[in-house]
């Protein structure tokens, strides 16, 4: 049997086997699955270090090492698939970034040697010898800021550029502009080698396919391999001209950009691929079944963030037949995917229902939903026109980007506001008259300093990223880069830089607890409260008095009011921060999956949270915020803390509504989505989970290696997560509606 | 100001009527169903519920419990206070969702119920009631958008044995609702071990044109922890098997 269905099943089984094998090789990874396959036997890369600090930077350093890592990648071809190419290892692993480094590499003696000299996890990523920022570090550490310094990749390519030119066309473009910008030789040399390395990667697949074809006896499989080879040959140099070629081209490019800087930003999948689909169907070389198989294959290769549906600049629905096929394709393979449906009142209602149906049917965290109105109108408030705002699509965990034009650094810049509160509490203690109002004043003073020092870091990054980590792969599909001989960090059309606050619920509930329990009810004095914090709540009753105070997202509580006030304050301070050269900050609320790490830096807080415990996730309330765990209550609360400038404060829901994937179930969940968006919500990540399965998998993850959870903006295989992280997901789980 | 005793308000309920709903549980019920899953709603007066596993042994019960070990079930609330809570999720109700008044037996606090329904209707909110139909208040029934009513056991003696009351009135009230053309979703909680005579109940309901749907609700043991917290013996019933439910479903009439 070599049917689409049997092949998809085999591909899914292989994926599950890979997940388990990767956990063995990598250890637990609280990260996106990334679509990687296990490291092959004997895989080895000898990095080339061009800096005296033992790392590599700049055009030559990045290019040389990219070529080495890509060249070390064996071709990946599964005869069940129609597309080929996978990635296994990334460049950043060789710059000492412990956060991403897998176990197999950590165990390598050479890596261990290299890491001995690393002072912290980031020290090798940014060239501190040439671009030091020691003067910023005290405040960055004080406020536990994720600085964005060497926060690579977080922007989006305009795939139309690549689809139009192909790798050969990109080489010609490089040649054309090299002749104009004679002083940019280093840039063009590096870009040229980069493209050549990708072409050679494609060629190695062609070679391997040839060997496999010669050996293959099954006619159907052989024909498939021949078609794959033909596809690879056609796009090795030329622009893709068919649907299959466009998918294969994307797969190869994505492998390269992932290896380079883990780039996960996709594109408007149903928009950009539609012309190929339409043409091929007319030409009689593509039918819906094959199109679905190819899409499923593309989604399997890499969980890039793709947007589907939405409206164009004239508010016209962009849903097309391919949008439906994409959902069906994702259903047919049903793995971790990052498809985001863009919701608008003019969008095809049947399509929305279908999207929700799959969410309920498969319980695998896809698709997720973003709100066009709040995002586009919000982004326009930064002085951006409507057409551009509509082009800004969902391509990351929590973020949007205008492909080809914007350098937003989204999701790489964060201020831990729980740590800011921690500092404010220390100052308030020294004062004679203590009050929540005074605490808020001090908190705002610290927050201003935090935002100011964040801005300095961001500007350092934008000024020098091209000398440290030029984006040689993604530059190929950006505007102005090849034309000017500049890295995208230097020549973007839009520098709307995202800055997220993390820990909102901890801070809101802390203010709420202080106002109710200390100021109004006088159950504790300020001194008793401070003693409790000092002792990390040695007295449990005191902790419970504070912890049982009204919480953010309960609905109409004091803490709900504080959350709104904290948001207003965050937005005001962020937007008031001046930036040079047309750059501007856009505020959001998002922690990514750093809640454990951020929490470890924050002492006990007045909401009854113990020292070092995780902070709240994104814009979410603290766990157990209501006994009924009502998702509507959470949705109401999160809608009220939107920052309003086009970046998100996502609604992240984990629940088991015990609803079937029938009309009632679909209508109910769709109502939840639409209502939250009508209230101004921006992004919804819903994990509809089977509570029994989740709890079973928490005990023994190997029982359900196919269980996918949307950890934060990204999805991950539950079995790959660390026990601590699995518990966080379980704790967030609402006991159902 | 009209007020009543509210046991709990649950938001985002999707199993107490159509759409997304807020369910207001009113305290007090004249029935004493042996399997009751809301035993804290039988007594009208507020009651102490004790969850020993949550107790931290601080010894300061008299100064207030913050651990959730000692919980008072039942709170006097005004119509305005309930409405405020109901309105929190108004954006999520749409045309079919809304508020469901449940209990206990909500009609036991009929004046309060009537005022709550008036307040909700004035806000354009869809109102449903879940009732044992032991009472009949035509004024209220005419106002509500949906009635969900139980007929638990066909045989009157068994009904008395397991619920403490005769079902004669209940059957009569079903007929009266029919005469008033008030739409009803009729339900029977399925309790293994009791001869409920689903076939006869179904036959009876089928003749009433206002009964839009007849649903069988499998017994669930969610009341167990609450019984324990109230110091009541376990009810001893078991969850019906899927096969048993499927067998019974064969006797349920389906309105074309």
Tab-separated table of C-alpha atoms in Angstrom, chain A residues 517 523 540-541 544-545 548 553-556 626 628 630-633 635-636 639 657-659 664 668 671-672 675-676 679 737, chain B residues 9-15 17-20 56 58 60-61 63-67 84-85 88-89 91-97:
chain	number	residue	atom	x	y	z
A	517	UNK	CA	-5.801	42.846	53.091
A	523	UNK	CA	-5.766	41.977	58.447
A	540	UNK	CA	1.213	29.796	55.956
A	541	UNK	CA	-1.859	31.574	57.295
A	544	UNK	CA	-3.146	32.476	52.521
A	545	UNK	CA	-4.598	35.760	53.733
A	548	UNK	CA	-6.979	34.582	48.901
A	553	UNK	CA	-9.474	37.978	35.943
A	554	UNK	CA	-12.014	37.098	38.621
A	555	UNK	CA	-14.158	39.898	37.207
A	556	UNK	CA	-14.703	43.375	38.567
A	626	UNK	CA	-11.408	31.248	40.053
A	628	UNK	CA	-14.879	27.536	38.202
A	630	UNK	CA	-14.195	30.214	33.710
A	631	UNK	CA	-12.466	30.904	30.395
A	632	UNK	CA	-14.883	33.774	29.832
A	633	UNK	CA	-13.596	35.397	33.022
A	635	UNK	CA	-10.986	36.305	28.344
A	636	UNK	CA	-12.733	39.361	29.834
A	639	UNK	CA	-9.301	41.876	26.815
A	657	UNK	CA	-14.689	21.814	27.886
A	658	UNK	CA	-16.029	18.272	27.541
A	659	UNK	CA	-17.540	19.465	24.317
A	664	UNK	CA	-22.764	22.979	19.696
A	668	UNK	CA	-19.490	27.586	21.755
A	671	UNK	CA	-18.408	32.377	20.392
A	672	UNK	CA	-15.597	32.519	22.919
A	675	UNK	CA	-16.477	37.658	21.738
A	676	UNK	CA	-12.921	38.057	23.020
A	679	UNK	CA	-13.732	43.099	23.191
A	737	UNK	CA	-16.363	24.740	31.507
B	9	UNK	CA	-22.510	31.458	40.581
B	10	UNK	CA	-20.642	29.572	37.900
B	11	UNK	CA	-19.558	31.342	34.768
B	12	UNK	CA	-18.879	29.882	31.342
B	13	UNK	CA	-21.172	26.943	31.821
B	14	UNK	CA	-21.885	25.021	28.608
B	15	UNK	CA	-23.851	22.160	30.058
B	17	UNK	CA	-28.617	25.000	28.446
B	18	UNK	CA	-27.654	26.382	25.051
B	19	UNK	CA	-24.604	28.527	24.358
B	20	UNK	CA	-22.277	29.968	26.966
B	56	UNK	CA	-3.397	24.110	57.749
B	58	UNK	CA	-3.448	27.396	62.242
B	60	UNK	CA	-7.412	30.651	64.145
B	61	UNK	CA	-10.745	29.487	62.733
B	63	UNK	CA	-10.577	34.901	62.979
B	64	UNK	CA	-11.561	33.629	59.568
B	65	UNK	CA	-10.453	30.741	57.397
B	66	UNK	CA	-8.327	31.594	54.351
B	67	UNK	CA	-7.239	28.096	53.382
B	84	UNK	CA	-23.677	42.481	38.217
B	85	UNK	CA	-22.050	39.049	38.145
B	88	UNK	CA	-19.741	40.182	33.417
B	89	UNK	CA	-20.090	37.641	30.623
B	91	UNK	CA	-20.432	39.740	25.656
B	92	UNK	CA	-20.154	35.958	25.505
B	93	UNK	CA	-23.831	35.008	25.606
B	94	UNK	CA	-24.827	35.885	22.049
B	95	UNK	CA	-28.441	35.113	21.173
B	96	UNK	CA	-28.736	31.612	22.617
B	97	UNK	CA	-26.483	31.787	25.683
